[in-house]
PDB file of C-alpha atoms and ligand atoms in Angstrom:
ATOM      1  CA  MET A 873       0.000   0.000   0.000  1.00 91.00           C
ATOM      2  CA  ILE A 874       1.360   3.362  -1.048  1.00 97.00           C
ATOM      3  CA  SER A 875      -0.127   5.176   1.935  1.00 97.00           C
ATOM      4  CA  ASP A 876       1.516   2.758   4.383  1.00 98.00           C
ATOM      5  CA  ASN A 877       4.817   3.082   2.551  1.00 98.00           C
ATOM      6  CA  ILE A 878       4.677   6.864   2.816  1.00 98.00           C
ATOM      7  CA  LYS A 879       3.997   6.666   6.542  1.00 97.00           C
ATOM      8  CA  LYS A 880       6.800   4.181   7.092  1.00 97.00           C
ATOM      9  CA  HIS A 881       9.352   6.213   5.161  1.00 98.00           C
ATOM     10  CA  LYS A 882       8.285   9.467   6.813  1.00 97.00           C
ATOM     11  CA  GLU A 883       8.883   7.803  10.148  1.00 97.00           C
ATOM     12  CA  ASN A 884      12.312   6.584   9.063  1.00 96.00           C
ATOM     13  CA  CYS A 885      13.213  10.077   7.878  1.00 96.00           C
ATOM     14  CA  GLY A 886      12.188  11.780  11.101  1.00 95.00           C
ATOM     15  CA  GLN A 887      11.830  15.550  11.473  1.00 93.00           C
ATOM     16  CA  GLU A 888      15.136  16.556   9.951  1.00 95.00           C
ATOM     17  CA  VAL A 889      15.107  14.749   6.620  1.00 98.00           C
ATOM     18  CA  LYS A 890      12.795  15.785   3.777  1.00 98.00           C
ATOM     19  CA  LEU A 891      11.166  12.889   1.938  1.00 98.00           C
ATOM     20  CA  VAL A 892      10.787  13.422  -1.800  1.00 98.00           C
ATOM     21  CA  ALA A 893       8.474  10.742  -3.206  1.00 98.00           C
ATOM     22  CA  VAL A 894       9.814   9.876  -6.648  1.00 98.00           C
ATOM     23  CA  SER A 895       6.703   9.271  -8.707  1.00 98.00           C
ATOM     24  CA  LYS A 896       8.267   9.061 -12.173  1.00 97.00           C
ATOM     25  CA  THR A 897       6.427   6.705 -14.569  1.00 95.00           C
ATOM     26  CA  LYS A 898       3.627   6.265 -11.999  1.00 97.00           C
ATOM     27  CA  PRO A 899      -0.027   7.155 -12.673  1.00 97.00           C
ATOM     28  CA  GLU A 900      -1.673  10.140 -11.028  1.00 98.00           C
ATOM     29  CA  GLU A 901      -3.852   7.904  -8.810  1.00 98.00           C
ATOM     30  CA  ASP A 902      -0.685   6.728  -7.083  1.00 98.00           C
ATOM     31  CA  LEU A 903       0.355  10.291  -6.312  1.00 98.00           C
ATOM     32  CA  ILE A 904      -3.133  11.103  -5.002  1.00 98.00           C
ATOM     33  CA  GLU A 905      -2.896   8.187  -2.625  1.00 98.00           C
ATOM     34  CA  ALA A 906       0.375   9.554  -1.243  1.00 98.00           C
ATOM     35  CA  TYR A 907      -1.048  13.091  -1.198  1.00 98.00           C
ATOM     36  CA  ASN A 908      -4.013  11.948   0.841  1.00 98.00           C
ATOM     37  CA  VAL A 909      -1.750  10.853   3.687  1.00 98.00           C
ATOM     38  CA  GLY A 910       0.044  14.185   3.684  1.00 97.00           C
ATOM     39  CA  GLN A 911       2.857  13.789   1.153  1.00 98.00           C
ATOM     40  CA  ARG A 912       3.509  17.112  -0.611  1.00 98.00           C
ATOM     41  CA  ASP A 913       6.956  16.698  -2.204  1.00 98.00           C
ATOM     42  CA  PHE A 914       7.123  14.668  -5.407  1.00 98.00           C
ATOM     43  CA  GLY A 915      10.010  14.029  -7.802  1.00 98.00           C
ATOM     44  CA  GLU A 916       9.802  13.557 -11.568  1.00 98.00           C
ATOM     45  CA  ASN A 917      12.537  13.187 -14.169  1.00 97.00           C
ATOM     46  CA  LYS A 918      10.729  13.923 -17.447  1.00 98.00           C
ATOM     47  CA  VAL A 919       9.620  17.439 -18.312  1.00 98.00           C
ATOM     48  CA  GLN A 920       6.470  16.301 -20.095  1.00 98.00           C
ATOM     49  CA  ASP A 921       5.324  14.069 -17.240  1.00 98.00           C
ATOM     50  CA  LEU A 922       6.060  16.765 -14.707  1.00 98.00           C
ATOM     51  CA  THR A 923       4.044  19.450 -16.504  1.00 98.00           C
ATOM     52  CA  ARG A 924       1.103  17.111 -17.048  1.00 98.00           C
ATOM     53  CA  LYS A 925       1.016  16.021 -13.415  1.00 98.00           C
ATOM     54  CA  TYR A 926       1.396  19.623 -12.273  1.00 98.00           C
ATOM     55  CA  GLU A 927      -1.642  20.605 -14.326  1.00 98.00           C
ATOM     56  CA  ASN A 928      -3.809  17.724 -13.134  1.00 98.00           C
ATOM     57  CA  LEU A 929      -2.926  17.495  -9.450  1.00 98.00           C
ATOM     58  CA  PRO A 930      -3.429  19.778  -6.403  1.00 98.00           C
ATOM     59  CA  LYS A 931      -1.576  23.070  -6.522  1.00 98.00           C
ATOM     60  CA  ASP A 932      -0.009  22.816  -3.078  1.00 98.00           C
ATOM     61  CA  ILE A 933       2.355  20.052  -4.241  1.00 98.00           C
ATOM     62  CA  ASN A 934       6.073  20.881  -4.278  1.00 98.00           C
ATOM     63  CA  TRP A 935       7.414  19.564  -7.564  1.00 98.00           C
ATOM     64  CA  HIS A 936      11.044  18.444  -7.673  1.00 98.00           C
ATOM     65  CA  PHE A 937      12.748  17.913 -10.998  1.00 98.00           C
ATOM     66  CA  ILE A 938      15.339  15.197 -10.401  1.00 97.00           C
ATOM     67  CA  GLY A 939      16.364  14.245 -13.941  1.00 94.00           C
ATOM     68  CA  HIS A 940      18.874  15.570 -16.396  1.00 93.00           C
ATOM     69  CA  LEU A 941      17.350  18.840 -17.594  1.00 96.00           C
ATOM     70  CA  GLN A 942      17.951  20.037 -21.156  1.00 97.00           C
ATOM     71  CA  THR A 943      18.366  23.806 -21.409  1.00 97.00           C
ATOM     72  CA  ASN A 944      15.688  24.119 -24.102  1.00 97.00           C
ATOM     73  CA  LYS A 945      13.079  22.432 -21.879  1.00 98.00           C
ATOM     74  CA  THR A 946      13.658  24.629 -18.864  1.00 98.00           C
ATOM     75  CA  LYS A 947      10.892  27.000 -19.928  1.00 98.00           C
ATOM     76  CA  TYR A 948       8.166  24.391 -19.433  1.00 98.00           C
ATOM     77  CA  ILE A 949       8.864  23.840 -15.746  1.00 98.00           C
ATOM     78  CA  ALA A 950      10.116  27.317 -14.791  1.00 98.00           C
ATOM     79  CA  PRO A 951       6.649  28.687 -13.910  1.00 98.00           C
ATOM     80  CA  PHE A 952       6.049  26.227 -11.088  1.00 98.00           C
ATOM     81  CA  VAL A 953       9.007  23.969 -10.230  1.00 98.00           C
ATOM     82  CA  HIS A 954       9.945  23.953  -6.533  1.00 98.00           C
ATOM     83  CA  LEU A 955      13.493  22.586  -6.714  1.00 98.00           C
ATOM     84  CA  ILE A 956      15.716  21.421  -9.571  1.00 98.00           C
ATOM     85  CA  HIS A 957      18.062  18.764  -8.194  1.00 98.00           C
ATOM     86  CA  ALA A 958      20.550  17.845 -10.852  1.00 95.00           C
ATOM     87  CA  VAL A 959      22.119  20.976 -12.268  1.00 97.00           C
ATOM     88  CA  ASP A 960      25.573  20.235 -13.577  1.00 95.00           C
ATOM     89  CA  SER A 961      26.715  23.158 -15.736  1.00 96.00           C
ATOM     90  CA  LEU A 962      26.957  26.922 -15.797  1.00 97.00           C
ATOM     91  CA  LYS A 963      25.118  26.827 -19.093  1.00 97.00           C
ATOM     92  CA  LEU A 964      22.108  25.214 -17.450  1.00 98.00           C
ATOM     93  CA  LEU A 965      22.253  27.635 -14.515  1.00 98.00           C
ATOM     94  CA  LYS A 966      22.083  30.498 -17.003  1.00 98.00           C
ATOM     95  CA  ALA A 967      19.146  28.936 -18.838  1.00 98.00           C
ATOM     96  CA  ILE A 968      17.226  28.428 -15.595  1.00 98.00           C
ATOM     97  CA  ASN A 969      18.014  31.979 -14.520  1.00 98.00           C
ATOM     98  CA  LYS A 970      16.692  33.344 -17.797  1.00 98.00           C
ATOM     99  CA  GLU A 971      13.406  31.451 -17.561  1.00 98.00           C
ATOM    100  CA  ALA A 972      13.034  32.272 -13.872  1.00 98.00           C
ATOM    101  CA  LEU A 973      13.416  35.957 -14.707  1.00 98.00           C
ATOM    102  CA  LYS A 974      10.711  35.694 -17.361  1.00 98.00           C
ATOM    103  CA  ASN A 975       8.413  34.221 -14.734  1.00 98.00           C
ATOM    104  CA  ASN A 976       9.424  36.776 -12.145  1.00 98.00           C
ATOM    105  CA  ARG A 977      10.610  34.002  -9.827  1.00 98.00           C
ATOM    106  CA  VAL A 978      13.712  32.861  -8.026  1.00 98.00           C
ATOM    107  CA  ILE A 979      14.195  29.151  -8.694  1.00 98.00           C
ATOM    108  CA  ASN A 980      15.969  26.946  -6.180  1.00 98.00           C
ATOM    109  CA  VAL A 981      18.531  24.552  -7.594  1.00 98.00           C
ATOM    110  CA  LEU A 982      20.951  21.934  -6.316  1.00 98.00           C
ATOM    111  CA  LEU A 983      24.296  21.293  -7.948  1.00 98.00           C
ATOM    112  CA  GLN A 984      24.776  17.647  -8.794  1.00 97.00           C
ATOM    113  CA  ILE A 985      28.129  16.295  -7.712  1.00 96.00           C
ATOM    114  CA  TYR A 986      29.758  13.308  -9.276  1.00 93.00           C
ATOM    115  CA  ILE A 987      30.539  10.918  -6.420  1.00 87.00           C
ATOM    116  CA  ALA A 988      30.076   7.456  -7.917  1.00 81.00           C
ATOM    117  CA  THR A 989      32.807   5.332  -9.398  1.00 75.00           C
ATOM    118  CA  GLU A 990      30.423   4.410 -12.215  1.00 72.00           C
ATOM    119  CA  THR A 991      30.996   6.337 -15.410  1.00 67.00           C
ATOM    120  CA  THR A 992      27.315   6.666 -16.289  1.00 64.00           C
ATOM    121  CA  LYS A 993      26.367   9.223 -13.678  1.00 67.00           C
ATOM    122  CA  PHE A 994      26.180  12.915 -14.464  1.00 80.00           C
ATOM    123  CA  GLY A 995      27.599  15.582 -12.247  1.00 92.00           C
ATOM    124  CA  LEU A 996      30.280  18.117 -11.454  1.00 95.00           C
ATOM    125  CA  SER A 997      33.631  17.366  -9.869  1.00 93.00           C
ATOM    126  CA  PRO A 998      34.535  19.254  -6.670  1.00 93.00           C
ATOM    127  CA  GLN A 999      36.903  21.444  -8.700  1.00 94.00           C
ATOM    128  CA  GLU A1000      34.188  22.317 -11.201  1.00 95.00           C
ATOM    129  CA  VAL A1001      31.817  23.310  -8.395  1.00 96.00           C
ATOM    130  CA  THR A1002      34.452  25.591  -6.917  1.00 96.00           C
ATOM    131  CA  GLU A1003      35.141  27.112 -10.313  1.00 97.00           C
ATOM    132  CA  ILE A1004      31.475  27.882 -10.869  1.00 97.00           C
ATOM    133  CA  LEU A1005      30.902  29.304  -7.400  1.00 97.00           C
ATOM    134  CA  ALA A1006      34.092  31.350  -7.344  1.00 97.00           C
ATOM    135  CA  GLY A1007      33.557  32.647 -10.859  1.00 95.00           C
ATOM    136  CA  SER A1008      32.194  36.047 -11.801  1.00 94.00           C
ATOM    137  CA  GLU A1009      29.283  34.867 -13.949  1.00 96.00           C
ATOM    138  CA  ILE A1010      27.333  33.210 -11.155  1.00 96.00           C
ATOM    139  CA  LYS A1011      26.940  36.525  -9.350  1.00 93.00           C
ATOM    140  CA  ALA A1012      24.882  37.931 -12.211  1.00 96.00           C
ATOM    141  CA  LEU A1013      22.317  35.133 -11.916  1.00 98.00           C
ATOM    142  CA  LYS A1014      19.870  36.824  -9.555  1.00 97.00           C
ATOM    143  CA  ASN A1015      16.920  34.580 -10.338  1.00 98.00           C
ATOM    144  CA  ILE A1016      18.421  31.331  -9.181  1.00 98.00           C
ATOM    145  CA  LYS A1017      19.269  30.286  -5.677  1.00 98.00           C
ATOM    146  CA  ILE A1018      21.847  27.581  -5.091  1.00 98.00           C
ATOM    147  CA  ALA A1019      20.133  25.748  -2.277  1.00 98.00           C
ATOM    148  CA  GLY A1020      22.536  22.847  -1.793  1.00 98.00           C
ATOM    149  CA  LEU A1021      24.110  19.794  -3.361  1.00 98.00           C
ATOM    150  CA  MET A1022      22.821  16.498  -4.726  1.00 98.00           C
ATOM    151  CA  GLY A1023      24.528  13.218  -5.556  1.00 96.00           C
ATOM    152  CA  MET A1024      23.989   9.575  -6.404  1.00 94.00           C
ATOM    153  CA  ALA A1025      26.149   6.823  -5.009  1.00 93.00           C
ATOM    154  CA  THR A1026      27.381   3.838  -6.946  1.00 92.00           C
ATOM    155  CA  ASN A1027      24.681   1.216  -7.367  1.00 90.00           C
ATOM    156  CA  SER A1028      26.477  -1.386  -5.267  1.00 90.00           C
ATOM    157  CA  ASN A1029      25.805  -3.821  -2.456  1.00 91.00           C
ATOM    158  CA  ASN A1030      29.150  -2.914  -0.981  1.00 94.00           C
ATOM    159  CA  GLN A1031      28.131  -0.672   1.896  1.00 95.00           C
ATOM    160  CA  ASP A1032      31.659   0.633   2.403  1.00 95.00           C
ATOM    161  CA  ILE A1033      31.793   2.042  -1.115  1.00 94.00           C
ATOM    162  CA  VAL A1034      28.378   3.672  -0.821  1.00 95.00           C
ATOM    163  CA  ARG A1035      29.045   5.034   2.664  1.00 97.00           C
ATOM    164  CA  ASN A1036      32.342   6.513   1.545  1.00 96.00           C
ATOM    165  CA  GLU A1037      30.748   8.280  -1.388  1.00 95.00           C
ATOM    166  CA  PHE A1038      28.040   9.787   0.825  1.00 97.00           C
ATOM    167  CA  ARG A1039      30.679  10.834   3.335  1.00 98.00           C
ATOM    168  CA  THR A1040      32.699  12.517   0.607  1.00 96.00           C
ATOM    169  CA  LEU A1041      29.642  14.471  -0.526  1.00 97.00           C
ATOM    170  CA  LYS A1042      28.777  15.543   3.019  1.00 98.00           C
ATOM    171  CA  THR A1043      32.337  16.791   3.496  1.00 98.00           C
ATOM    172  CA  LEU A1044      32.151  18.736   0.250  1.00 97.00           C
ATOM    173  CA  PHE A1045      28.768  20.173   1.270  1.00 98.00           C
ATOM    174  CA  GLU A1046      30.245  21.494   4.507  1.00 98.00           C
ATOM    175  CA  SER A1047      33.306  22.971   2.838  1.00 97.00           C
ATOM    176  CA  VAL A1048      31.273  24.641   0.072  1.00 98.00           C
ATOM    177  CA  LYS A1049      28.946  26.052   2.715  1.00 98.00           C
ATOM    178  CA  THR A1050      31.867  27.465   4.670  1.00 97.00           C
ATOM    179  CA  GLU A1051      33.643  28.834   1.641  1.00 97.00           C
ATOM    180  CA  PHE A1052      30.744  30.329  -0.322  1.00 97.00           C
ATOM    181  CA  PHE A1053      27.572  30.422   1.808  1.00 97.00           C
ATOM    182  CA  ILE A1054      28.780  31.157   5.305  1.00 94.00           C
ATOM    183  CA  ASN A1055      25.949  33.512   6.300  1.00 91.00           C
ATOM    184  CA  ASP A1056      23.450  32.195   3.823  1.00 94.00           C
ATOM    185  CA  GLU A1057      20.931  29.827   5.343  1.00 94.00           C
ATOM    186  CA  SER A1058      19.287  29.041   2.038  1.00 95.00           C
ATOM    187  CA  PHE A1059      22.243  26.819   1.129  1.00 98.00           C
ATOM    188  CA  MET A1060      20.791  23.997   3.195  1.00 98.00           C
ATOM    189  CA  HIS A1061      19.839  20.878   1.235  1.00 98.00           C
ATOM    190  CA  LEU A1062      21.985  17.811   0.889  1.00 98.00           C
ATOM    191  CA  SER A1063      19.978  15.557  -1.410  1.00 98.00           C
ATOM    192  CA  MET A1064      21.349  12.026  -1.260  1.00 98.00           C
ATOM    193  CA  GLY A1065      19.816   8.590  -0.793  1.00 97.00           C
ATOM    194  CA  MET A1066      17.366   6.476  -2.799  1.00 97.00           C
ATOM    195  CA  SER A1067      15.289   3.391  -1.992  1.00 97.00           C
ATOM    196  CA  HIS A1068      18.180   0.997  -1.519  1.00 95.00           C
ATOM    197  CA  ASP A1069      20.644   3.314   0.221  1.00 96.00           C
ATOM    198  CA  TYR A1070      18.720   6.091   1.973  1.00 98.00           C
ATOM    199  CA  LYS A1071      19.326   4.820   5.495  1.00 97.00           C
ATOM    200  CA  LEU A1072      23.058   4.889   4.894  1.00 97.00           C
ATOM    201  CA  ALA A1073      22.715   8.355   3.348  1.00 98.00           C
ATOM    202  CA  ILE A1074      20.883   9.666   6.413  1.00 98.00           C
ATOM    203  CA  GLU A1075      23.540   8.213   8.690  1.00 98.00           C
ATOM    204  CA  GLU A1076      26.100  10.125   6.651  1.00 98.00           C
ATOM    205  CA  GLY A1077      24.296  13.450   6.880  1.00 98.00           C
ATOM    206  CA  SER A1078      21.684  13.580   4.134  1.00 98.00           C
ATOM    207  CA  ASN A1079      18.733  15.874   4.843  1.00 98.00           C
ATOM    208  CA  MET A1080      16.751  15.121   1.681  1.00 98.00           C
ATOM    209  CA  VAL A1081      16.078  11.655   0.254  1.00 98.00           C
ATOM    210  CA  ARG A1082      14.541  10.758  -3.104  1.00 98.00           C
ATOM    211  CA  ILE A1083      12.594   7.528  -2.784  1.00 98.00           C
ATOM    212  CA  GLY A1084      10.668   5.898  -5.604  1.00 98.00           C
ATOM    213  CA  SER A1085      10.367   2.150  -5.888  1.00 97.00           C
ATOM    214  CA  SER A1086      10.098   1.336  -2.197  1.00 96.00           C
ATOM    215  CA  ILE A1087       7.083   3.665  -1.993  1.00 98.00           C
ATOM    216  CA  PHE A1088       5.341   3.115  -5.347  1.00 97.00           C
ATOM    217  CA  GLY A1089       6.689  -0.314  -6.316  1.00 95.00           C
ATOM    218  CA  ALA A1090       9.098  -1.297  -9.072  1.00 92.00           C
ATOM    219  CA  ARG A1091       9.022   0.664 -12.312  1.00 88.00           C
ATOM    220  CA  ASP A1092       8.769  -0.859 -15.768  1.00 79.00           C
ATOM    221  CA  TYR A1093      12.111   0.684 -16.702  1.00 63.00           C
ATOM    222  CA  PRO A1094      14.001   0.438 -13.421  1.00 50.00           C
ATOM    223  CA  ASN A1095      17.282   1.836 -14.660  1.00 52.00           C
ATOM    224  CA  LYS A1096      15.953   4.834 -16.537  1.00 48.00           C
ATOM    225  CA  HIS A1097      16.939   8.099 -14.948  1.00 47.00           C
TER     226      HIS A1097
HETATM  227  C1  PLP B 619      14.572   7.324 -10.046  1.00 62.32           C
HETATM  228  C2  PLP B 619      15.401   8.186  -9.187  1.00 62.32           C
HETATM  229  C3  PLP B 619      15.348   8.083  -7.782  1.00 62.32           C
HETATM  230  C4  PLP B 619      14.506   7.054  -7.050  1.00 62.32           C
HETATM  231  O1  PLP B 619      15.012   5.778  -7.241  1.00 62.32           O
HETATM  232  P1  PLP B 619      14.456   4.512  -6.395  1.00 62.32           P
HETATM  233  O2  PLP B 619      15.563   3.539  -6.451  1.00 62.32           O
HETATM  234  O3  PLP B 619      13.238   4.051  -7.103  1.00 62.32           O
HETATM  235  O4  PLP B 619      14.170   4.996  -5.033  1.00 62.32           O
HETATM  236  C5  PLP B 619      16.116   8.945  -7.041  1.00 62.32           C
HETATM  237  N1  PLP B 619      16.903   9.877  -7.609  1.00 62.32           N
HETATM  238  C6  PLP B 619      16.979  10.001  -8.952  1.00 62.32           C
HETATM  239  C7  PLP B 619      17.864  11.041  -9.533  1.00 62.32           C
HETATM  240  C8  PLP B 619      16.240   9.164  -9.782  1.00 62.32           C
HETATM  241  O5  PLP B 619      16.333   9.292 -11.114  1.00 62.32           O
END
């Protein structure tokens, strides 16, 4: 039952960790069931699905875009998106800023950091993050807010590998906060942890988890991001 799964995961997250229910590929009835037990944060990874669900579902939902966003599709989600999790280039930051400005909004984004040993995962290296944040161009982007970091660990049963990757990201989060956001409380989210590794992620300092299959059941295309 989706409603029971929401309750169970909310309990496991406690007060400090935000639960994002990853509803990608799932029908709207499934989201309603989660909504009806109080879930308000949902994650989608396709622009078209996100806009459709936004239009059809209650307006007090916080919509998280967790996929790889193409610059030319930013305009479709800019009017309403709550948080964009996986931003991994200055080019995309500029595109989001431009669309946010058009909508007279400030859009919250997370920078995706490459922490996995797998080569398939997107993301910035620690050096690239520093370059972007220390650079001059970022300061002109008044309609985005860098609200934290996001990462995905290696898909592995080896807990030591996964734990180490989460620990590395937490360390980077703290150092970026100290270096660039020292008096800025809006740099606050550390989005790490999915169905199979979220407990480890929370132990290592995550305060936002993105959980799909263990709430809504397996997807037809389990490895599609
Ligand atoms: C699909 C997805 C999730 C959720 O994955 P589950 O294993 O189903 O919990 C989390 N984060 C991202 C970026 C995803 O694409």
